[in-house]
């Protein structure tokens, strides 16, 4: 029996060695748009579908990773040719158009040829935060065709950023210009109305009405600087939902009744009560945090910052909801905030 076991072991090692030789060398290169696309198909050829999935940005090519992997179940390997890359800058990003021709060879030996373009995006690292995103694929359009790869490879794809995203930035700028012309300093100081650039964030989520198998929704948040003073700046926010519909955000803000001892604003605070709510169209010293999925503001009532209000609006189910509000109403040189509202518990 020992010779049989030895022969079986030798055969298994031979098969493993043959498979290893067929496996393409690992390639993971995000420093060049064409190499990025080649890395995508390298991952597919190596059956590393999670890595291939990660090369795409927020706009994924399938509803989930499993559906993406299933799409290549009958594919043995993919051959690829790339053409001359074109590029264009827009709003802190570089967009690359990559002409591509591929041959998909099936597990049954069949061959299919496709040609088209991939759009890659590289966001300036200096304007990114802790959730840094390397160069990634924004979109890809491939259509079936016939011929050799060199024959069907498009000569070019043209240039320019992804139309949907750039169009939303342009629409948000127009809305901001229309809504706040003559109000916001950033517009008054611009040589051309609407020239102020927003900061943008993409937020992914599922609605409470969505099933776990439903694809995630994507909304885009735009923040415009409106005005600035000695110690405060103000921001205006717009939100585009997953259909592209754009609206300005208004933030629920407590209306406070603050009572001071002897009605002296410099004296001791006797009580702070919420007597209602208003809807603020601007926030002060605010920014969006990807870690907490919230917009936080810190409104200094004077330069020393000893009197101030701090608010937090958390993103839930497609909207921003006020969950926490703190106030320091004493002008005593000390920072001591009193919490007047607190629902700051993640959903």
Short mmCIF file of C-alpha atoms in Angstrom, two decimals:
data_model
loop_
_atom_site.label_atom_id
_atom_site.label_comp_id
_atom_site.label_asym_id
_atom_site.label_seq_id
_atom_site.Cartn_x
_atom_site.Cartn_y
_atom_site.Cartn_z
CA UNK A 1 0.00 0.00 0.00
CA UNK A 2 2.85 2.41 0.68
CA UNK A 3 3.93 2.66 -3.02
CA UNK A 4 0.31 3.50 -3.95
CA UNK A 5 0.14 6.27 -1.35
CA UNK A 6 3.48 7.62 -2.53
CA UNK A 7 2.30 7.65 -6.15
CA UNK A 8 -0.90 9.46 -5.16
CA UNK A 9 1.09 12.08 -3.27
CA UNK A 10 3.43 12.62 -6.21
CA UNK A 11 0.43 12.98 -8.56
CA UNK A 12 -1.22 15.54 -6.23
CA UNK A 13 1.98 17.56 -6.04
CA UNK A 14 2.28 17.47 -9.81
CA UNK A 15 -1.27 18.76 -10.24
CA UNK A 16 -0.68 21.52 -7.67
CA UNK A 17 2.55 22.50 -9.43
CA UNK A 18 0.78 22.62 -12.80
CA UNK A 19 -2.01 24.78 -11.39
CA UNK A 20 0.53 27.13 -9.80
CA UNK A 21 2.27 27.54 -13.14
CA UNK A 22 -1.06 28.41 -14.81
CA UNK A 23 -1.90 31.00 -12.14
CA UNK A 24 -0.90 34.48 -13.35
CA UNK A 25 1.52 36.44 -11.17
CA UNK A 26 -0.13 38.72 -8.62
CA UNK A 27 -0.58 42.31 -9.87
CA UNK A 28 -1.99 45.09 -7.71
CA UNK A 29 -1.09 48.52 -9.13
CA UNK A 30 -3.19 51.65 -8.51
CA UNK A 31 -0.60 54.21 -9.58
CA UNK A 32 -1.65 54.19 -13.24
CA UNK A 33 -5.17 54.02 -14.71
CA UNK A 34 -4.31 51.34 -17.30
CA UNK A 35 -2.49 49.25 -14.68
CA UNK A 36 -5.49 49.65 -12.39
CA UNK A 37 -7.73 48.06 -15.03
CA UNK A 38 -5.13 45.35 -15.66
CA UNK A 39 -5.04 44.67 -11.92
CA UNK A 40 -8.82 44.24 -11.99
CA UNK A 41 -8.58 41.46 -14.57
CA UNK A 42 -5.55 39.98 -12.84
CA UNK A 43 -7.70 39.56 -9.74
CA UNK A 44 -10.49 38.02 -11.84
CA UNK A 45 -8.07 35.57 -13.49
CA UNK A 46 -6.77 34.56 -10.05
CA UNK A 47 -10.37 34.13 -8.76
CA UNK A 48 -9.72 36.87 -6.20
CA UNK A 49 -13.12 38.45 -6.60
CA UNK A 50 -13.08 40.47 -3.37
CA UNK A 51 -9.92 42.22 -4.59
CA UNK A 52 -11.49 42.83 -8.00
CA UNK A 53 -14.62 44.23 -6.29
CA UNK A 54 -12.46 46.63 -4.26
CA UNK A 55 -11.02 48.29 -7.37
CA UNK A 56 -14.42 49.88 -7.95
CA UNK A 57 -15.50 52.99 -6.04
CA UNK A 58 -18.97 53.64 -4.63
CA UNK A 59 -20.68 52.68 -7.89
CA UNK A 60 -20.25 48.89 -7.91
CA UNK A 61 -20.79 46.76 -11.05
CA UNK A 62 -23.25 44.39 -9.34
CA UNK A 63 -25.67 44.42 -6.41
CA UNK A 64 -23.19 42.60 -4.16
CA UNK A 65 -19.91 40.68 -4.17
CA UNK A 66 -21.57 37.29 -4.62
CA UNK A 67 -23.47 38.44 -7.71
CA UNK A 68 -20.23 39.91 -9.08
CA UNK A 69 -18.36 36.61 -8.54
CA UNK A 70 -21.21 34.57 -10.03
CA UNK A 71 -20.90 36.60 -13.22
CA UNK A 72 -17.47 35.03 -13.81
CA UNK A 73 -18.43 31.46 -12.83
CA UNK A 74 -18.16 30.26 -16.44
CA UNK A 75 -15.04 32.31 -17.26
CA UNK A 76 -11.71 30.52 -17.36
CA UNK A 77 -9.59 33.62 -17.99
CA UNK A 78 -9.65 37.09 -19.54
CA UNK A 79 -7.11 38.60 -21.94
CA UNK A 80 -6.88 42.38 -22.10
CA UNK A 81 -5.47 45.20 -24.22
CA UNK A 82 -5.52 48.88 -23.20
CA UNK A 83 -5.11 51.97 -25.34
CA UNK A 84 -4.03 55.59 -24.93
CA UNK A 85 -5.31 57.19 -21.74
CA UNK A 86 -6.91 60.64 -21.66
CA UNK A 87 -7.30 62.67 -18.50
CA UNK A 88 -9.04 65.75 -17.15
CA UNK A 89 -9.16 67.45 -13.77
CA UNK A 90 -12.36 68.42 -11.96
CA UNK A 91 -13.02 69.58 -8.38
CA UNK A 92 -9.91 68.15 -6.73
CA UNK A 93 -9.89 64.96 -8.80
CA UNK A 94 -8.23 63.59 -11.90
CA UNK A 95 -10.42 61.48 -14.19
CA UNK A 96 -8.85 59.00 -16.59
CA UNK A 97 -10.52 57.40 -19.61
CA UNK A 98 -9.00 54.02 -20.51
CA UNK A 99 -9.83 52.33 -23.87
CA UNK A 100 -10.10 48.58 -23.34
CA UNK A 101 -10.56 45.42 -25.40
CA UNK A 102 -10.93 42.04 -23.69
CA UNK A 103 -11.34 38.42 -24.70
CA UNK A 104 -13.26 36.29 -22.23
CA UNK A 105 -12.42 32.59 -22.56
CA UNK A 106 -15.05 30.33 -21.05
CA UNK A 107 -14.59 27.14 -19.09
CA UNK A 108 -15.99 25.35 -22.16
CA UNK A 109 -13.36 26.92 -24.42
CA UNK A 110 -15.71 29.47 -26.00
CA UNK A 111 -14.42 32.98 -26.68
CA UNK A 112 -16.21 36.31 -26.52
CA UNK A 113 -14.71 39.72 -27.34
CA UNK A 114 -15.75 43.04 -25.79
CA UNK A 115 -14.55 46.62 -26.30
CA UNK A 116 -15.24 49.90 -24.54
CA UNK A 117 -13.90 52.23 -21.88
CA UNK A 118 -13.25 52.39 -18.16
CA UNK A 119 -13.34 55.65 -16.20
CA UNK A 120 -10.87 55.85 -13.28
CA UNK A 121 -10.73 58.56 -10.62
CA UNK A 122 -7.87 59.78 -8.45
CA UNK A 123 -8.83 62.17 -5.63
CA UNK A 124 -6.10 64.55 -4.47
CA UNK A 125 -4.68 62.92 -1.28
CA UNK A 126 -4.17 66.35 0.32
CA UNK A 127 -7.93 66.96 0.51
CA UNK A 128 -8.82 63.49 1.83
CA UNK A 129 -9.32 62.46 5.45
CA UNK A 130 -8.84 59.26 7.44
CA UNK A 131 -11.07 57.34 5.01
CA UNK A 132 -8.47 57.69 2.23
CA UNK A 133 -9.43 56.28 -1.16
CA UNK A 134 -6.73 55.36 -3.69
CA UNK A 135 -7.27 55.51 -7.44
CA UNK A 136 -10.39 53.52 -8.27
CA UNK A 137 -12.74 52.66 -11.12
CA UNK A 138 -15.78 54.92 -11.35
CA UNK A 139 -17.52 53.14 -14.21
CA UNK A 140 -17.01 50.88 -17.19
CA UNK A 141 -18.91 50.31 -20.42
CA UNK A 142 -18.02 47.26 -22.54
CA UNK A 143 -20.00 46.00 -25.54
CA UNK A 144 -19.71 42.67 -27.39
CA UNK A 145 -17.90 42.80 -30.72
CA UNK A 146 -15.92 40.59 -33.09
CA UNK A 147 -12.28 40.59 -34.15
CA UNK A 148 -8.84 40.57 -32.63
CA UNK A 149 -8.12 42.69 -29.59
CA UNK A 150 -5.85 45.08 -31.53
CA UNK A 151 -8.57 45.52 -34.17
CA UNK A 152 -11.45 46.33 -31.83
CA UNK A 153 -9.51 48.41 -29.28
CA UNK A 154 -11.05 51.95 -29.33
CA UNK A 155 -8.55 54.62 -30.46
CA UNK A 156 -9.67 56.82 -27.57
CA UNK A 157 -12.49 57.38 -25.11
CA UNK A 158 -12.47 61.16 -25.07
CA UNK A 159 -11.93 62.92 -21.77
CA UNK A 160 -13.85 64.42 -18.95
CA UNK A 161 -15.17 63.38 -15.54
CA UNK A 162 -18.03 61.00 -14.90
CA UNK A 163 -21.08 62.92 -16.20
CA UNK A 164 -23.42 62.14 -13.31
CA UNK A 165 -21.04 63.20 -10.57
CA UNK A 166 -19.80 66.34 -12.33
CA UNK A 167 -23.35 67.33 -13.24
CA UNK A 168 -24.35 67.12 -9.56
CA UNK A 169 -21.45 69.33 -8.53
CA UNK A 170 -22.46 71.88 -11.17
CA UNK A 171 -26.11 71.75 -10.11
CA UNK A 172 -25.18 72.21 -6.44
CA UNK A 173 -23.02 75.25 -7.31
CA UNK A 174 -25.87 76.80 -9.29
CA UNK A 175 -28.32 76.23 -6.45
CA UNK A 176 -25.94 77.74 -3.91
CA UNK A 177 -25.36 80.76 -6.16
CA UNK A 178 -29.10 81.29 -6.67
CA UNK A 179 -30.05 80.77 -3.02
CA UNK A 180 -27.27 82.83 -1.42
CA UNK A 181 -26.13 85.46 -3.92
CA UNK A 182 -25.77 88.69 -1.94
CA UNK A 183 -25.85 86.75 1.33
CA UNK A 184 -22.70 84.63 1.46
CA UNK A 185 -19.27 86.27 1.39
CA UNK A 186 -17.81 83.43 -0.67
CA UNK A 187 -20.15 84.39 -3.52
CA UNK A 188 -19.62 88.13 -3.13
CA UNK A 189 -15.86 87.66 -3.25
CA UNK A 190 -15.96 85.42 -6.33
CA UNK A 191 -15.24 87.02 -9.67
CA UNK A 192 -17.94 84.78 -11.13
CA UNK A 193 -21.10 83.89 -9.23
CA UNK A 194 -21.20 80.22 -8.30
CA UNK A 195 -17.44 79.85 -8.50
CA UNK A 196 -17.18 78.66 -4.89
CA UNK A 197 -16.26 74.98 -4.80
CA UNK A 198 -18.01 72.63 -2.34
CA UNK A 199 -16.50 69.82 -0.33
CA UNK A 200 -18.30 66.58 -1.15
CA UNK A 201 -18.96 63.30 0.61
CA UNK A 202 -20.63 60.12 -0.63
CA UNK A 203 -22.68 58.33 2.03
CA UNK A 204 -23.87 54.75 1.58
CA UNK A 205 -26.78 53.33 3.54
CA UNK A 206 -29.85 51.13 3.48
CA UNK A 207 -33.31 52.47 4.22
CA UNK A 208 -35.37 50.82 6.94
CA UNK A 209 -37.64 49.61 4.14
CA UNK A 210 -34.78 47.89 2.25
CA UNK A 211 -34.03 44.19 2.53
CA UNK A 212 -30.53 43.01 3.42
CA UNK A 213 -30.12 41.69 -0.11
CA UNK A 214 -31.03 45.04 -1.69
CA UNK A 215 -28.12 47.11 -3.04
CA UNK A 216 -26.93 49.97 -0.88
CA UNK A 217 -28.19 53.47 -1.60
CA UNK A 218 -25.78 56.33 -2.28
CA UNK A 219 -26.31 60.00 -1.47
CA UNK A 220 -23.93 62.91 -1.97
CA UNK A 221 -23.42 65.68 0.56
CA UNK A 222 -22.20 69.12 -0.58
CA UNK A 223 -20.87 71.70 1.89
CA UNK A 224 -20.29 75.34 0.88
CA UNK A 225 -18.46 77.92 2.94
CA UNK A 226 -20.80 80.91 3.28
CA UNK A 227 -19.17 83.44 5.55
CA UNK A 228 -16.35 83.91 8.03
CA UNK A 229 -15.70 86.23 10.92
CA UNK A 230 -13.07 86.60 13.59
CA UNK A 231 -13.85 83.25 15.23
CA UNK A 232 -16.79 81.70 13.38
CA UNK A 233 -17.40 80.39 9.87
CA UNK A 234 -20.76 79.36 8.44
CA UNK A 235 -21.64 76.50 6.10
CA UNK A 236 -24.56 75.69 3.80
CA UNK A 237 -25.36 72.06 2.95
CA UNK A 238 -27.09 70.35 0.02
CA UNK A 239 -27.93 66.66 -0.32
CA UNK A 240 -28.46 64.70 -3.56
CA UNK A 241 -30.41 61.48 -3.05
CA UNK A 242 -29.82 58.23 -4.92
CA UNK A 243 -31.98 59.46 -7.82
CA UNK A 244 -29.87 62.62 -8.20
CA UNK A 245 -32.57 64.94 -6.79
CA UNK A 246 -30.89 67.85 -4.97
CA UNK A 247 -32.23 69.72 -1.93
CA UNK A 248 -30.87 72.13 0.64
CA UNK A 249 -30.61 70.81 4.19
CA UNK A 250 -32.20 72.59 7.12
CA UNK A 251 -31.22 71.57 10.64
CA UNK A 252 -33.52 71.31 13.64
CA UNK A 253 -32.11 73.62 16.34
CA UNK A 254 -33.46 74.14 19.87
CA UNK A 255 -34.86 77.55 20.79
CA UNK A 256 -33.57 78.24 24.28
CA UNK A 257 -34.92 80.23 27.22
CA UNK A 258 -31.85 81.11 29.29
CA UNK A 259 -32.38 82.77 32.69
CA UNK A 260 -29.54 84.59 34.46
CA UNK A 261 -29.33 85.60 38.09
CA UNK A 262 -30.57 89.19 38.42
CA UNK A 263 -31.01 89.20 34.63
CA UNK A 264 -27.27 89.79 34.38
CA UNK A 265 -25.89 88.06 31.25
CA UNK A 266 -22.46 88.10 32.86
CA UNK A 267 -23.82 86.44 35.98
CA UNK A 268 -24.73 82.92 37.03
CA UNK A 269 -27.06 80.86 34.85
CA UNK A 270 -30.19 79.86 36.74
CA UNK A 271 -31.85 77.71 34.08
CA UNK A 272 -31.73 76.66 30.41
CA UNK A 273 -34.94 75.34 28.88
CA UNK A 274 -35.95 74.30 25.39
CA UNK A 275 -39.11 76.16 24.41
CA UNK A 276 -39.31 75.07 20.78
CA UNK A 277 -37.32 74.32 17.66
CA UNK A 278 -36.29 76.28 14.59
CA UNK A 279 -34.88 75.09 11.26
CA UNK A 280 -31.44 76.57 10.56
CA UNK A 281 -30.33 76.89 6.93
CA UNK A 282 -26.69 77.38 7.99
CA UNK A 283 -24.45 75.83 10.62
CA UNK A 284 -21.47 77.44 12.35
CA UNK A 285 -17.95 75.94 12.47
CA UNK A 286 -19.36 72.67 11.19
CA UNK A 287 -18.13 69.67 9.23
CA UNK A 288 -19.19 66.14 8.33
CA UNK A 289 -17.44 63.21 10.06
CA UNK A 290 -17.22 59.89 8.22
CA UNK A 291 -16.46 58.11 11.51
CA UNK A 292 -19.67 59.19 13.27
CA UNK A 293 -21.71 59.81 10.08
CA UNK A 294 -22.73 63.12 11.56
CA UNK A 295 -22.42 66.87 11.06
CA UNK A 296 -21.06 68.59 14.17
CA UNK A 297 -21.12 72.33 14.83
CA UNK A 298 -19.48 74.55 17.45
CA UNK A 299 -20.94 78.05 17.55
CA UNK A 300 -18.77 80.36 19.64
CA UNK A 301 -20.80 83.18 21.17
CA UNK A 302 -17.62 85.18 21.61
CA UNK A 303 -13.97 84.79 20.70
CA UNK A 304 -12.87 83.28 23.97
CA UNK A 305 -15.17 80.32 23.33
CA UNK A 306 -16.26 80.21 26.96
CA UNK A 307 -19.87 80.71 25.86
CA UNK A 308 -20.99 78.52 22.99
CA UNK A 309 -23.42 75.95 21.66
CA UNK A 310 -22.47 72.54 20.22
CA UNK A 311 -24.79 70.45 18.07
CA UNK A 312 -24.69 67.06 16.41
CA UNK A 313 -26.95 65.92 13.54
CA UNK A 314 -26.54 62.24 12.71
CA UNK A 315 -27.26 60.69 9.29
CA UNK A 316 -30.04 58.11 9.52
CA UNK A 317 -32.27 56.68 6.82
CA UNK A 318 -31.39 59.36 4.27
CA UNK A 319 -31.71 62.42 6.53
CA UNK A 320 -29.80 64.30 9.21
CA UNK A 321 -31.46 64.23 12.65
CA UNK A 322 -30.58 66.35 15.67
CA UNK A 323 -29.37 63.96 18.39
CA UNK A 324 -27.34 66.11 20.77
CA UNK A 325 -27.15 69.75 21.82
CA UNK A 326 -24.91 71.30 24.46
CA UNK A 327 -24.76 74.87 25.73
CA UNK A 328 -22.32 76.88 27.78
CA UNK A 329 -24.26 80.07 28.49
CA UNK A 330 -21.86 81.53 31.08
CA UNK A 331 -19.40 84.26 30.11
CA UNK A 332 -17.02 83.37 32.92
CA UNK A 333 -13.85 82.42 31.04
CA UNK A 334 -14.44 78.71 31.72
CA UNK A 335 -15.63 76.01 29.30
CA UNK A 336 -18.43 74.02 30.93
CA UNK A 337 -21.13 72.79 28.59
CA UNK A 338 -24.54 71.66 29.82
CA UNK A 339 -26.31 69.00 27.77
CA UNK A 340 -29.87 70.11 27.02
CA UNK A 341 -30.73 67.30 24.55
CA UNK A 342 -29.14 63.88 24.09
CA UNK A 343 -30.32 61.07 21.83
CA UNK A 344 -26.79 60.37 20.62
CA UNK A 345 -27.21 56.61 20.26
CA UNK A 346 -26.37 55.04 16.88
CA UNK A 347 -29.35 53.40 15.17
#
